PDB file of N, CA and C in Angstrom:
ATOM      1  N   MET A   1       0.744  -1.246   0.144  1.00 78.00           N
ATOM      2  CA  MET A   1      -0.071   0.096   0.097  1.00 78.00           C
ATOM      3  C   MET A   1       0.837   1.277   0.006  1.00 78.00           C
ATOM      4  N   ALA A   2       0.480   2.287  -0.670  1.00 87.00           N
ATOM      5  CA  ALA A   2       1.219   3.553  -0.780  1.00 87.00           C
ATOM      6  C   ALA A   2       1.439   4.186   0.297  1.00 87.00           C
ATOM      7  N   GLN A   3       2.393   4.796   0.830  1.00 92.00           N
ATOM      8  CA  GLN A   3       2.401   5.557   1.928  1.00 92.00           C
ATOM      9  C   GLN A   3       3.041   6.885   1.627  1.00 92.00           C
ATOM     10  N   LYS A   4       2.804   7.912   2.446  1.00 93.00           N
ATOM     11  CA  LYS A   4       3.038   9.453   2.247  1.00 93.00           C
ATOM     12  C   LYS A   4       4.256   9.663   3.170  1.00 93.00           C
ATOM     13  N   VAL A   5       5.561  10.048   3.043  1.00 91.00           N
ATOM     14  CA  VAL A   5       6.395  10.534   3.830  1.00 91.00           C
ATOM     15  C   VAL A   5       6.789  11.758   3.801  1.00 91.00           C
ATOM     16  N   VAL A   6       6.600  12.559   4.801  1.00 92.00           N
ATOM     17  CA  VAL A   6       7.292  13.998   4.848  1.00 92.00           C
ATOM     18  C   VAL A   6       8.254  14.151   5.637  1.00 92.00           C
ATOM     19  N   LEU A   7       9.368  14.769   4.885  1.00 92.00           N
ATOM     20  CA  LEU A   7      10.973  14.913   5.328  1.00 92.00           C
ATOM     21  C   LEU A   7      11.299  16.455   5.634  1.00 92.00           C
ATOM     22  N   ARG A   8      11.837  16.734   6.813  1.00 93.00           N
ATOM     23  CA  ARG A   8      12.344  18.156   6.723  1.00 93.00           C
ATOM     24  C   ARG A   8      13.870  18.100   6.562  1.00 93.00           C
ATOM     25  N   ILE A   9      14.481  18.786   5.701  1.00 91.00           N
ATOM     26  CA  ILE A   9      15.633  18.867   5.401  1.00 91.00           C
ATOM     27  C   ILE A   9      16.216  20.400   5.422  1.00 91.00           C
ATOM     28  N   PRO A  10      16.757  20.486   6.732  1.00 91.00           N
ATOM     29  CA  PRO A  10      17.273  22.048   6.967  1.00 91.00           C
ATOM     30  C   PRO A  10      18.197  22.668   5.963  1.00 91.00           C
ATOM     31  N   THR A  11      19.103  21.708   5.348  1.00 89.00           N
ATOM     32  CA  THR A  11      20.107  22.196   4.316  1.00 89.00           C
ATOM     33  C   THR A  11      19.551  22.419   2.983  1.00 89.00           C
ATOM     34  N   MET A  12      18.250  22.137   2.800  1.00 89.00           N
ATOM     35  CA  MET A  12      17.787  22.495   1.406  1.00 89.00           C
ATOM     36  C   MET A  12      17.129  23.968   1.275  1.00 89.00           C
ATOM     37  N   THR A  13      18.195  24.761   1.122  1.00 88.00           N
ATOM     38  CA  THR A  13      17.901  26.168   0.955  1.00 88.00           C
ATOM     39  C   THR A  13      17.932  26.738  -0.587  1.00 88.00           C
ATOM     40  N   ASP A  14      18.428  26.134  -1.464  1.00 90.00           N
ATOM     41  CA  ASP A  14      18.458  26.644  -2.849  1.00 90.00           C
ATOM     42  C   ASP A  14      18.012  25.623  -3.733  1.00 90.00           C
ATOM     43  N   ASP A  15      18.030  26.001  -5.008  1.00 91.00           N
ATOM     44  CA  ASP A  15      17.357  24.991  -6.303  1.00 91.00           C
ATOM     45  C   ASP A  15      18.620  23.859  -6.509  1.00 91.00           C
ATOM     46  N   LYS A  16      19.652  24.141  -6.351  1.00 92.00           N
ATOM     47  CA  LYS A  16      20.663  23.271  -6.605  1.00 92.00           C
ATOM     48  C   LYS A  16      20.799  22.007  -5.348  1.00 92.00           C
ATOM     49  N   ILE A  17      20.573  22.354  -4.343  1.00 91.00           N
ATOM     50  CA  ILE A  17      20.460  21.190  -3.277  1.00 91.00           C
ATOM     51  C   ILE A  17      18.785  20.271  -3.272  1.00 91.00           C
ATOM     52  N   LYS A  18      17.957  21.460  -3.877  1.00 91.00           N
ATOM     53  CA  LYS A  18      16.893  20.678  -3.847  1.00 91.00           C
ATOM     54  C   LYS A  18      16.910  19.731  -5.089  1.00 91.00           C
ATOM     55  N   GLN A  19      17.552  19.944  -5.965  1.00 92.00           N
ATOM     56  CA  GLN A  19      17.730  19.010  -7.258  1.00 92.00           C
ATOM     57  C   GLN A  19      18.512  17.884  -6.713  1.00 92.00           C
ATOM     58  N   LYS A  20      19.317  18.061  -5.947  1.00 91.00           N
ATOM     59  CA  LYS A  20      20.572  16.853  -5.676  1.00 91.00           C
ATOM     60  C   LYS A  20      19.581  15.980  -4.844  1.00 91.00           C
ATOM     61  N   ALA A  21      18.748  16.505  -3.871  1.00 90.00           N
ATOM     62  CA  ALA A  21      17.684  15.636  -2.897  1.00 90.00           C
ATOM     63  C   ALA A  21      16.738  14.938  -3.958  1.00 90.00           C
ATOM     64  N   MET A  22      16.196  15.567  -4.772  1.00 91.00           N
ATOM     65  CA  MET A  22      15.226  14.840  -5.550  1.00 91.00           C
ATOM     66  C   MET A  22      15.897  13.781  -6.266  1.00 91.00           C
ATOM     67  N   GLU A  23      17.013  13.967  -6.954  1.00 91.00           N
ATOM     68  CA  GLU A  23      17.840  12.905  -7.813  1.00 91.00           C
ATOM     69  C   GLU A  23      18.213  11.715  -6.934  1.00 91.00           C
ATOM     70  N   ALA A  24      18.566  12.006  -5.714  1.00 90.00           N
ATOM     71  CA  ALA A  24      19.026  10.979  -4.461  1.00 90.00           C
ATOM     72  C   ALA A  24      17.815  10.198  -4.469  1.00 90.00           C
ATOM     73  N   VAL A  25      16.697  10.775  -4.035  1.00 91.00           N
ATOM     74  CA  VAL A  25      15.543   9.871  -3.789  1.00 91.00           C
ATOM     75  C   VAL A  25      14.908   9.209  -4.930  1.00 91.00           C
ATOM     76  N   ALA A  26      14.998   9.904  -6.086  1.00 90.00           N
ATOM     77  CA  ALA A  26      14.324   9.126  -7.288  1.00 90.00           C
ATOM     78  C   ALA A  26      15.097   7.852  -7.544  1.00 90.00           C
ATOM     79  N   ASP A  27      16.244   7.492  -6.966  1.00 88.00           N
ATOM     80  CA  ASP A  27      16.866   6.226  -7.338  1.00 88.00           C
ATOM     81  C   ASP A  27      16.109   5.185  -6.465  1.00 88.00           C
ATOM     82  N   ILE A  28      15.384   5.612  -5.555  1.00 89.00           N
ATOM     83  CA  ILE A  28      14.835   4.342  -4.765  1.00 89.00           C
ATOM     84  C   ILE A  28      13.740   3.930  -5.353  1.00 89.00           C
ATOM     85  N   TYR A  29      13.471   2.536  -5.310  1.00 90.00           N
ATOM     86  CA  TYR A  29      12.509   1.629  -5.757  1.00 90.00           C
ATOM     87  C   TYR A  29      11.168   1.894  -5.237  1.00 90.00           C
ATOM     88  N   GLY A  30      10.180   2.197  -5.843  1.00 89.00           N
ATOM     89  CA  GLY A  30       8.751   2.193  -5.528  1.00 89.00           C
ATOM     90  C   GLY A  30       8.127   3.510  -5.152  1.00 89.00           C
ATOM     91  N   ILE A  31       8.829   4.711  -5.740  1.00 91.00           N
ATOM     92  CA  ILE A  31       8.488   5.958  -5.419  1.00 91.00           C
ATOM     93  C   ILE A  31       7.529   6.383  -6.811  1.00 91.00           C
ATOM     94  N   ASP A  32       6.514   6.781  -6.249  1.00 90.00           N
ATOM     95  CA  ASP A  32       5.439   7.498  -7.327  1.00 90.00           C
ATOM     96  C   ASP A  32       5.486   8.817  -7.713  1.00 90.00           C
ATOM     97  N   SER A  33       5.792   9.629  -6.496  1.00 92.00           N
ATOM     98  CA  SER A  33       5.911  11.011  -6.789  1.00 92.00           C
ATOM     99  C   SER A  33       6.789  11.566  -5.640  1.00 92.00           C
ATOM    100  N   ILE A  34       7.555  12.775  -6.064  1.00 92.00           N
ATOM    101  CA  ILE A  34       8.352  13.510  -5.161  1.00 92.00           C
ATOM    102  C   ILE A  34       7.944  14.938  -5.264  1.00 92.00           C
ATOM    103  N   ALA A  35       7.820  15.687  -4.150  1.00 92.00           N
ATOM    104  CA  ALA A  35       7.591  17.030  -4.147  1.00 92.00           C
ATOM    105  C   ALA A  35       8.386  17.713  -3.236  1.00 92.00           C
ATOM    106  N   ALA A  36       9.126  18.920  -3.403  1.00 92.00           N
ATOM    107  CA  ALA A  36       9.843  19.547  -2.629  1.00 92.00           C
ATOM    108  C   ALA A  36       9.548  21.238  -2.482  1.00 92.00           C
ATOM    109  N   ASP A  37       9.547  21.538  -1.140  1.00 91.00           N
ATOM    110  CA  ASP A  37       8.970  22.880  -0.619  1.00 91.00           C
ATOM    111  C   ASP A  37      10.246  23.631  -0.269  1.00 91.00           C
ATOM    112  N   LEU A  38      10.835  24.593  -0.984  1.00 90.00           N
ATOM    113  CA  LEU A  38      11.989  25.166  -0.433  1.00 90.00           C
ATOM    114  C   LEU A  38      11.511  26.131   0.737  1.00 90.00           C
ATOM    115  N   LYS A  39      10.348  26.670   0.597  1.00 91.00           N
ATOM    116  CA  LYS A  39       9.999  27.794   1.587  1.00 91.00           C
ATOM    117  C   LYS A  39      10.068  27.126   3.196  1.00 91.00           C
ATOM    118  N   ASP A  40       9.379  25.677   3.148  1.00 90.00           N
ATOM    119  CA  ASP A  40       9.440  25.100   4.587  1.00 90.00           C
ATOM    120  C   ASP A  40      10.603  23.959   4.581  1.00 90.00           C
ATOM    121  N   ASN A  41      11.414  23.992   3.801  1.00 90.00           N
ATOM    122  CA  ASN A  41      12.651  23.019   3.584  1.00 90.00           C
ATOM    123  C   ASN A  41      11.837  21.695   3.864  1.00 90.00           C
ATOM    124  N   LYS A  42      10.839  21.270   3.138  1.00 93.00           N
ATOM    125  CA  LYS A  42      10.102  19.806   3.379  1.00 93.00           C
ATOM    126  C   LYS A  42      10.194  19.149   2.016  1.00 93.00           C
ATOM    127  N   MET A  43      10.334  17.854   2.163  1.00 93.00           N
ATOM    128  CA  MET A  43      10.018  16.962   0.982  1.00 93.00           C
ATOM    129  C   MET A  43       9.124  15.883   1.102  1.00 93.00           C
ATOM    130  N   THR A  44       8.026  15.772   0.265  1.00 93.00           N
ATOM    131  CA  THR A  44       6.933  14.924   0.357  1.00 93.00           C
ATOM    132  C   THR A  44       7.069  13.774  -0.737  1.00 93.00           C
ATOM    133  N   ILE A  45       7.316  12.650  -0.296  1.00 93.00           N
ATOM    134  CA  ILE A  45       7.380  11.524  -1.201  1.00 93.00           C
ATOM    135  C   ILE A  45       6.150  10.464  -1.190  1.00 93.00           C
ATOM    136  N   ILE A  46       5.567  10.127  -2.097  1.00 93.00           N
ATOM    137  CA  ILE A  46       4.423   9.121  -2.235  1.00 93.00           C
ATOM    138  C   ILE A  46       5.050   7.848  -2.841  1.00 93.00           C
ATOM    139  N   GLY A  47       4.590   6.775  -2.316  1.00 91.00           N
ATOM    140  CA  GLY A  47       4.883   5.373  -2.988  1.00 91.00           C
ATOM    141  C   GLY A  47       4.965   4.348  -2.160  1.00 91.00           C
ATOM    142  N   ASP A  48       5.321   3.310  -2.495  1.00 91.00           N
ATOM    143  CA  ASP A  48       5.713   2.028  -1.652  1.00 91.00           C
ATOM    144  C   ASP A  48       7.172   1.673  -1.611  1.00 91.00           C
ATOM    145  N   MET A  49       7.813   2.500  -0.444  1.00 89.00           N
ATOM    146  CA  MET A  49       9.085   2.271  -0.567  1.00 89.00           C
ATOM    147  C   MET A  49       9.505   2.244   0.968  1.00 89.00           C
ATOM    148  N   ASP A  50      10.786   2.089   1.291  1.00 88.00           N
ATOM    149  CA  ASP A  50      11.227   2.058   2.408  1.00 88.00           C
ATOM    150  C   ASP A  50      11.610   3.336   3.181  1.00 88.00           C
ATOM    151  N   THR A  51      11.091   3.844   4.253  1.00 88.00           N
ATOM    152  CA  THR A  51      11.342   5.260   4.846  1.00 88.00           C
ATOM    153  C   THR A  51      12.768   5.389   5.321  1.00 88.00           C
ATOM    154  N   VAL A  52      13.362   4.454   5.604  1.00 88.00           N
ATOM    155  CA  VAL A  52      14.803   4.557   6.232  1.00 88.00           C
ATOM    156  C   VAL A  52      15.725   4.727   5.058  1.00 88.00           C
ATOM    157  N   ALA A  53      15.319   3.955   4.046  1.00 89.00           N
ATOM    158  CA  ALA A  53      16.323   3.879   2.616  1.00 89.00           C
ATOM    159  C   ALA A  53      16.299   5.518   2.418  1.00 89.00           C
ATOM    160  N   ILE A  54      15.210   6.175   2.183  1.00 90.00           N
ATOM    161  CA  ILE A  54      14.976   7.632   2.061  1.00 90.00           C
ATOM    162  C   ILE A  54      15.923   8.426   2.679  1.00 90.00           C
ATOM    163  N   ALA A  55      15.765   8.072   4.016  1.00 88.00           N
ATOM    164  CA  ALA A  55      16.671   9.071   5.124  1.00 88.00           C
ATOM    165  C   ALA A  55      17.972   8.818   4.828  1.00 88.00           C
ATOM    166  N   LYS A  56      18.608   7.507   4.643  1.00 90.00           N
ATOM    167  CA  LYS A  56      19.763   7.243   4.325  1.00 90.00           C
ATOM    168  C   LYS A  56      20.335   7.911   3.194  1.00 90.00           C
ATOM    169  N   LYS A  57      19.602   7.989   2.121  1.00 90.00           N
ATOM    170  CA  LYS A  57      20.015   8.760   0.713  1.00 90.00           C
ATOM    171  C   LYS A  57      20.175  10.223   1.032  1.00 90.00           C
ATOM    172  N   LEU A  58      19.468  10.746   1.817  1.00 89.00           N
ATOM    173  CA  LEU A  58      19.279  12.117   2.048  1.00 89.00           C
ATOM    174  C   LEU A  58      20.333  12.576   3.139  1.00 89.00           C
ATOM    175  N   LYS A  59      20.734  11.691   3.897  1.00 90.00           N
ATOM    176  CA  LYS A  59      21.822  11.902   4.988  1.00 90.00           C
ATOM    177  C   LYS A  59      23.171  12.688   4.437  1.00 90.00           C
ATOM    178  N   LYS A  60      23.346  12.141   3.168  1.00 89.00           N
ATOM    179  CA  LYS A  60      24.325  12.745   2.713  1.00 89.00           C
ATOM    180  C   LYS A  60      24.473  14.208   2.408  1.00 89.00           C
ATOM    181  N   LEU A  61      23.229  14.915   2.241  1.00 87.00           N
ATOM    182  CA  LEU A  61      22.978  16.118   2.025  1.00 87.00           C
ATOM    183  C   LEU A  61      23.078  17.038   3.245  1.00 87.00           C
ATOM    184  N   GLY A  62      22.931  16.280   4.385  1.00 88.00           N
ATOM    185  CA  GLY A  62      22.888  16.738   5.885  1.00 88.00           C
ATOM    186  C   GLY A  62      21.745  16.236   6.718  1.00 88.00           C
ATOM    187  N   LYS A  63      21.557  16.940   7.783  1.00 91.00           N
ATOM    188  CA  LYS A  63      20.536  16.327   8.573  1.00 91.00           C
ATOM    189  C   LYS A  63      18.963  16.228   7.996  1.00 91.00           C
ATOM    190  N   VAL A  64      18.331  15.159   8.398  1.00 91.00           N
ATOM    191  CA  VAL A  64      17.088  14.795   7.806  1.00 91.00           C
ATOM    192  C   VAL A  64      16.191  14.467   8.971  1.00 91.00           C
ATOM    193  N   ASP A  65      15.184  15.279   9.054  1.00 90.00           N
ATOM    194  CA  ASP A  65      13.965  14.871   9.989  1.00 90.00           C
ATOM    195  C   ASP A  65      12.735  14.358   9.446  1.00 90.00           C
ATOM    196  N   ILE A  66      12.230  13.089   9.974  1.00 90.00           N
ATOM    197  CA  ILE A  66      11.203  12.609   9.498  1.00 90.00           C
ATOM    198  C   ILE A  66       9.854  13.301  10.150  1.00 90.00           C
ATOM    199  N   VAL A  67       9.112  14.009   9.407  1.00 91.00           N
ATOM    200  CA  VAL A  67       7.942  14.547  10.105  1.00 91.00           C
ATOM    201  C   VAL A  67       6.882  13.654  10.266  1.00 91.00           C
ATOM    202  N   SER A  68       6.501  13.134   9.171  1.00 90.00           N
ATOM    203  CA  SER A  68       5.387  12.229   9.538  1.00 90.00           C
ATOM    204  C   SER A  68       5.417  11.047   8.318  1.00 90.00           C
ATOM    205  N   VAL A  69       4.885   9.839   8.654  1.00 89.00           N
ATOM    206  CA  VAL A  69       4.789   8.699   7.790  1.00 89.00           C
ATOM    207  C   VAL A  69       3.416   8.065   7.937  1.00 89.00           C
ATOM    208  N   GLY A  70       2.798   8.075   6.867  1.00 89.00           N
ATOM    209  CA  GLY A  70       1.188   7.495   6.982  1.00 89.00           C
ATOM    210  C   GLY A  70       0.868   7.035   5.718  1.00 89.00           C
ATOM    211  N   PRO A  71      -0.401   6.719   5.664  1.00 88.00           N
ATOM    212  CA  PRO A  71      -1.120   6.164   4.389  1.00 88.00           C
ATOM    213  C   PRO A  71      -1.266   7.403   3.481  1.00 88.00           C
ATOM    214  N   ALA A  72      -0.891   7.211   2.026  1.00 81.00           N
ATOM    215  CA  ALA A  72      -1.277   8.211   1.016  1.00 81.00           C
ATOM    216  C   ALA A  72      -2.694   8.533   0.863  1.00 81.00           C
ATOM    217  N   LYS A  73      -3.060   9.672   0.581  1.00 79.00           N
ATOM    218  CA  LYS A  73      -4.795   9.829   0.550  1.00 79.00           C
ATOM    219  C   LYS A  73      -4.722   9.702  -1.122  1.00 79.00           C
ATOM    220  N   GLU A  74      -5.959   8.747  -1.191  1.00 63.00           N
ATOM    221  CA  GLU A  74      -6.050   8.597  -2.927  1.00 63.00           C
ATOM    222  C   GLU A  74      -7.196   9.432  -3.227  1.00 63.00           C
ATOM    223  N   GLU A  75      -7.167  10.046  -4.403  1.00 56.00           N
ATOM    224  CA  GLU A  75      -8.124  10.949  -4.961  1.00 56.00           C
ATOM    225  C   GLU A  75      -9.262  10.390  -5.393  1.00 56.00           C
ATOM    226  N   LYS A  76      -9.380   8.923  -5.557  1.00 55.00           N
ATOM    227  CA  LYS A  76     -10.128   8.216  -6.231  1.00 55.00           C
ATOM    228  C   LYS A  76     -11.559   8.060  -5.271  1.00 55.00           C
ATOM    229  N   LYS A  77     -11.310   8.347  -3.853  1.00 48.00           N
ATOM    230  CA  LYS A  77     -12.480   8.291  -3.007  1.00 48.00           C
ATOM    231  C   LYS A  77     -13.643   8.832  -3.457  1.00 48.00           C
ATOM    232  N   PRO A  78     -13.696   9.914  -3.690  1.00 50.00           N
ATOM    233  CA  PRO A  78     -15.047  10.597  -4.292  1.00 50.00           C
ATOM    234  C   PRO A  78     -15.767   9.382  -5.260  1.00 50.00           C
ATOM    235  N   ALA A  79     -15.040   9.168  -6.259  1.00 49.00           N
ATOM    236  CA  ALA A  79     -15.544   8.244  -7.463  1.00 49.00           C
ATOM    237  C   ALA A  79     -16.089   6.850  -6.713  1.00 49.00           C
ATOM    238  N   ALA A  80     -15.338   6.569  -5.784  1.00 48.00           N
ATOM    239  CA  ALA A  80     -15.778   5.260  -5.084  1.00 48.00           C
ATOM    240  C   ALA A  80     -17.047   5.303  -4.249  1.00 48.00           C
ATOM    241  N   ALA A  81     -17.109   6.655  -3.750  1.00 47.00           N
ATOM    242  CA  ALA A  81     -18.429   6.935  -3.005  1.00 47.00           C
ATOM    243  C   ALA A  81     -19.442   6.867  -3.997  1.00 47.00           C
ATOM    244  N   GLU A  82     -19.257   7.596  -4.984  1.00 48.00           N
ATOM    245  CA  GLU A  82     -20.521   7.513  -6.068  1.00 48.00           C
ATOM    246  C   GLU A  82     -20.769   6.229  -6.585  1.00 48.00           C
ATOM    247  N   LYS A  83     -19.664   5.128  -6.652  1.00 49.00           N
ATOM    248  CA  LYS A  83     -20.039   3.905  -7.035  1.00 49.00           C
ATOM    249  C   LYS A  83     -20.871   3.178  -5.965  1.00 49.00           C
ATOM    250  N   LYS A  84     -20.556   3.591  -4.605  1.00 52.00           N
ATOM    251  CA  LYS A  84     -21.219   2.809  -3.432  1.00 52.00           C
ATOM    252  C   LYS A  84     -22.567   3.468  -3.548  1.00 52.00           C
ATOM    253  N   GLY A  85     -22.825   4.767  -3.516  1.00 52.00           N
ATOM    254  CA  GLY A  85     -24.231   5.417  -3.915  1.00 52.00           C
ATOM    255  C   GLY A  85     -25.016   4.592  -4.883  1.00 52.00           C
ATOM    256  N   GLU A  86     -24.541   4.152  -6.028  1.00 52.00           N
ATOM    257  CA  GLU A  86     -25.055   3.343  -6.981  1.00 52.00           C
ATOM    258  C   GLU A  86     -25.519   2.111  -6.587  1.00 52.00           C
ATOM    259  N   VAL A  87     -24.606   1.489  -5.949  1.00 51.00           N
ATOM    260  CA  VAL A  87     -24.839   0.132  -5.424  1.00 51.00           C
ATOM    261  C   VAL A  87     -25.890   0.165  -4.228  1.00 51.00           C
ATOM    262  N   LYS A  88     -25.873   1.159  -3.354  1.00 52.00           N
ATOM    263  CA  LYS A  88     -26.973   1.309  -2.500  1.00 52.00           C
ATOM    264  C   LYS A  88     -28.330   1.438  -3.070  1.00 52.00           C
ATOM    265  N   LYS A  89     -28.529   2.326  -3.999  1.00 51.00           N
ATOM    266  CA  LYS A  89     -29.722   2.547  -4.733  1.00 51.00           C
ATOM    267  C   LYS A  89     -30.088   1.389  -5.422  1.00 51.00           C
ATOM    268  N   ASP A  90     -29.167   0.293  -5.873  1.00 50.00           N
ATOM    269  CA  ASP A  90     -29.672  -0.931  -6.520  1.00 50.00           C
ATOM    270  C   ASP A  90     -30.164  -1.825  -5.394  1.00 50.00           C
ATOM    271  N   ASP A  91     -29.358  -1.897  -4.179  1.00 51.00           N
ATOM    272  CA  ASP A  91     -29.919  -2.650  -3.221  1.00 51.00           C
ATOM    273  C   ASP A  91     -31.469  -2.311  -2.572  1.00 51.00           C
ATOM    274  N   LYS A  92     -31.675  -1.006  -2.823  1.00 52.00           N
ATOM    275  CA  LYS A  92     -32.999  -0.603  -2.431  1.00 52.00           C
ATOM    276  C   LYS A  92     -34.013  -1.125  -3.523  1.00 52.00           C
ATOM    277  N   LYS A  93     -33.834  -1.067  -4.867  1.00 51.00           N
ATOM    278  CA  LYS A  93     -34.625  -1.853  -5.711  1.00 51.00           C
ATOM    279  C   LYS A  93     -34.724  -3.237  -5.295  1.00 51.00           C
ATOM    280  N   ASP A  94     -33.607  -3.942  -4.949  1.00 51.00           N
ATOM    281  CA  ASP A  94     -33.856  -5.514  -4.921  1.00 51.00           C
ATOM    282  C   ASP A  94     -34.698  -5.786  -3.686  1.00 51.00           C
ATOM    283  N   GLU A  95     -34.550  -4.796  -2.562  1.00 52.00           N
ATOM    284  CA  GLU A  95     -35.461  -5.104  -1.308  1.00 52.00           C
ATOM    285  C   GLU A  95     -36.801  -4.908  -1.815  1.00 52.00           C
ATOM    286  N   LYS A  96     -37.348  -4.116  -2.660  1.00 52.00           N
ATOM    287  CA  LYS A  96     -38.435  -3.973  -2.987  1.00 52.00           C
ATOM    288  C   LYS A  96     -39.081  -5.098  -3.727  1.00 52.00           C
ATOM    289  N   LYS A  97     -38.249  -5.708  -4.584  1.00 54.00           N
ATOM    290  CA  LYS A  97     -38.779  -6.890  -5.323  1.00 54.00           C
ATOM    291  C   LYS A  97     -39.132  -8.013  -4.648  1.00 54.00           C
ATOM    292  N   PRO A  98     -38.392  -8.380  -3.604  1.00 54.00           N
ATOM    293  CA  PRO A  98     -38.949  -9.698  -2.620  1.00 54.00           C
ATOM    294  C   PRO A  98     -40.124  -9.095  -2.138  1.00 54.00           C
ATOM    295  N   ALA A  99     -40.340  -7.921  -1.548  1.00 54.00           N
ATOM    296  CA  ALA A  99     -41.383  -7.511  -0.724  1.00 54.00           C
ATOM    297  C   ALA A  99     -42.686  -7.834  -1.880  1.00 54.00           C
ATOM    298  N   GLU A 100     -42.475  -7.117  -3.002  1.00 53.00           N
ATOM    299  CA  GLU A 100     -43.652  -7.378  -4.034  1.00 53.00           C
ATOM    300  C   GLU A 100     -43.945  -9.016  -4.031  1.00 53.00           C
ATOM    301  N   LYS A 101     -42.996  -9.767  -4.172  1.00 53.00           N
ATOM    302  CA  LYS A 101     -43.236 -11.194  -4.396  1.00 53.00           C
ATOM    303  C   LYS A 101     -43.918 -11.566  -3.409  1.00 53.00           C
ATOM    304  N   LYS A 102     -43.792 -11.330  -2.172  1.00 55.00           N
ATOM    305  CA  LYS A 102     -44.471 -11.841  -0.941  1.00 55.00           C
ATOM    306  C   LYS A 102     -45.760 -11.357  -0.954  1.00 55.00           C
ATOM    307  N   ASP A 103     -46.040 -10.080  -1.528  1.00 54.00           N
ATOM    308  CA  ASP A 103     -47.557  -9.613  -1.797  1.00 54.00           C
ATOM    309  C   ASP A 103     -48.229 -10.550  -2.666  1.00 54.00           C
ATOM    310  N   ASP A 104     -47.497 -10.844  -3.773  1.00 53.00           N
ATOM    311  CA  ASP A 104     -48.263 -11.732  -4.793  1.00 53.00           C
ATOM    312  C   ASP A 104     -48.487 -12.821  -4.280  1.00 53.00           C
ATOM    313  N   LYS A 105     -47.612 -13.627  -3.375  1.00 54.00           N
ATOM    314  CA  LYS A 105     -47.971 -15.032  -2.812  1.00 54.00           C
ATOM    315  C   LYS A 105     -49.126 -14.907  -2.009  1.00 54.00           C
ATOM    316  N   LYS A 106     -49.269 -13.780  -1.189  1.00 54.00           N
ATOM    317  CA  LYS A 106     -50.518 -13.552  -0.304  1.00 54.00           C
ATOM    318  C   LYS A 106     -51.604 -13.610  -1.066  1.00 54.00           C
ATOM    319  N   GLU A 107     -51.683 -12.777  -2.091  1.00 54.00           N
ATOM    320  CA  GLU A 107     -52.942 -12.741  -2.993  1.00 54.00           C
ATOM    321  C   GLU A 107     -53.263 -14.198  -3.582  1.00 54.00           C
ATOM    322  N   ASP A 108     -52.283 -14.664  -3.791  1.00 54.00           N
ATOM    323  CA  ASP A 108     -52.455 -16.227  -4.377  1.00 54.00           C
ATOM    324  C   ASP A 108     -53.260 -17.139  -3.299  1.00 54.00           C
ATOM    325  N   LYS A 109     -52.723 -17.042  -2.162  1.00 54.00           N
ATOM    326  CA  LYS A 109     -53.315 -18.134  -0.969  1.00 54.00           C
ATOM    327  C   LYS A 109     -54.849 -17.628  -0.920  1.00 54.00           C
ATOM    328  N   LYS A 110     -55.220 -16.329  -1.097  1.00 52.00           N
ATOM    329  CA  LYS A 110     -56.850 -15.834  -0.982  1.00 52.00           C
ATOM    330  C   LYS A 110     -57.439 -16.509  -1.880  1.00 52.00           C
TER     331      LYS A 110
END
């Protein structure tokens, strides 16, 4: 499962160091996306990879602080919610059909 890792790299103050950091991390297997913010000196990495391996690679540039590690938020959730809504509507239709069949059986008995 993809995870989101946010790292703080105090030495990342200019574009040259930012580029070196991104290139160092890009070599790691399983990374889907890399984003770096010079303003906050933070780097966000999303993918199925080892967080310790990322920290080791970036350690060559200077101190690295791991801010957070957690599951990556998928943008497909709203689409999945729509699909669930459609399924619920279908379930309601199915619920009505058995009820109608019961009514028909009662009429046959009379």
